[in-house]
Amino acid sequence: MPISTTVNGKKVTLDIDPETPLLWTLRDELKLTGTKFGCGAALCGACTVHLDGEAVRSCQIQAGDIEGREVTTIEGAHDNIAQAVQAAWIKLDVVQCGYCQPGQVMSAIGLLSQIPKPTDDDIDKAMDGNVCRCATYQRIRAAIHEAAKSI
Amino acid sequence: MRGRPFTKALLPIAAAAFAGAAGFLAQPLTSGHGVVRTAIAAPADELFKPIATVLRDPRCMNCHPVGDRPRQGDDRHFHLQNVSRGEDDLGFVNLRCTACHRSENNAYSGVPGAPNWHLAPLAMGWEGLDDAQLCAVLTDKSKNGGRDIAALVEHMASDKLVMWGWNPGGNRKPVATPHDVFVKQLHAWQAANAPCPKSATP
């Protein structure tokens, strides 16, 4: 049965096995390749997207789970918080290799959407699921504080 | 038998028989005669002991911590990714339970899942409690979500999240006590009016 959902504000209908991970639904079916595969086991956060406004690991969510719901990927993150995060990321030159950054940015947006002025402890708790192999954690923390100033 | 001076004054066997009879009247269809005979014969401590053993199994205890961090695995290590309780026992921002846990086990990744996956309330933290303390917390309606004994037994016997403990998926060990045996133990305890062991501390 086709799956009707909304991805980045656009309604889409997917003719796909409902057990297909959302990650591969986005990348292979919808060609939204900004969301990255990291581990496939909810351990790294590279595949983080928003489902109804909350961060989820798209490698664990299945296509059947998104029926009637709203998915936002890095390609669709455009609101004022997303813009603040993007500006802070550029200003502080956060990215090194960049592979994990779509997930990092989606988690940062998720955090700032719910806690506009996060403490270091808030950042630790909310960002611990996003691993960075280049260890850019200090810059990520600084960039979240920087983004918070302009929200 | 807590809070019943009359039964406290009786000999232990008589008290158990009284409680068992009361339980039998309350639960004639679900308990069965064999179960009630067991309840009458067993002292209060013995009725709750096997239940406590199940509650201390990692499958149960990992999500009944006394702090804000769930545990995982048979060795009960802290949940990876610094996962914490959050305000509603469903996880902090970005690391909500449902960010990874679905309503069923994920056979591909090994991530466990069951309906209503969440951390037990802090009031239902069980770590470090002896049998008497565990029983007292479990049966305290101000801590257990307002459940009376029947609701408590129903929760432990059939709640889908609890039942997950016997179908944990992946390489996780299920609860050691078979579920049907656990249910019989619960009914025996219930039939005896859910007695709690006496505390080891004065």
CSV table of C-alpha atoms in Angstrom, one decimal, chain A residues 19 40-43 54-57 60 62 65 107 110-111 114-115 122 125-126 128-129, chain B residues 68 80-84 92-96 98-102 104 106 108-111:
chain,number,residue,atom,x,y,z
A,19,GLU,CA,10.0,-1.9,6.4
A,40,GLY,CA,22.8,1.7,10.8
A,41,ALA,CA,22.3,0.9,14.5
A,42,ALA,CA,21.3,4.2,16.1
A,43,LEU,CA,24.8,4.7,17.5
A,54,GLU,CA,11.7,15.8,16.9
A,55,ALA,CA,15.1,14.4,16.1
A,56,VAL,CA,15.0,10.7,15.1
A,57,ARG,CA,17.6,8.3,13.7
A,60,GLN,CA,15.8,3.0,12.7
A,62,GLN,CA,10.8,2.7,8.9
A,65,ASP,CA,6.2,4.8,10.4
A,107,SER,CA,20.4,17.9,16.4
A,110,GLY,CA,16.3,20.3,17.5
A,111,LEU,CA,18.0,21.4,20.7
A,114,GLN,CA,13.2,23.4,22.5
A,115,ILE,CA,15.8,25.1,24.6
A,122,ASP,CA,22.0,20.8,28.0
A,125,LYS,CA,22.8,15.8,27.0
A,126,ALA,CA,21.2,16.7,23.6
A,128,ASP,CA,25.8,13.1,22.9
A,129,GLY,CA,24.1,10.9,20.3
B,68,ASP,CA,18.2,9.6,35.6
B,80,LEU,CA,25.1,4.6,25.5
B,81,GLN,CA,25.0,8.2,24.2
B,82,ASN,CA,24.5,9.6,27.7
B,83,VAL,CA,20.8,9.0,27.4
B,84,SER,CA,18.9,10.6,30.3
B,92,PHE,CA,16.0,14.5,26.9
B,93,VAL,CA,15.8,16.6,23.8
B,94,ASN,CA,17.1,14.8,20.7
B,95,LEU,CA,17.6,11.6,22.5
B,96,ARG,CA,14.0,10.7,23.1
B,98,THR,CA,11.3,7.1,20.2
B,99,ALA,CA,14.3,8.6,18.3
B,100,CYS,CA,15.6,5.0,18.1
B,101,HIS,CA,13.1,2.6,19.8
B,102,ARG,CA,10.1,1.6,17.8
B,104,GLU,CA,8.9,-3.7,18.1
B,106,ASN,CA,14.4,-4.1,15.0
B,108,TYR,CA,18.2,-5.6,11.3
B,109,SER,CA,20.0,-3.3,13.7
B,110,GLY,CA,19.3,-5.1,16.9
B,111,VAL,CA,17.8,-2.0,18.6
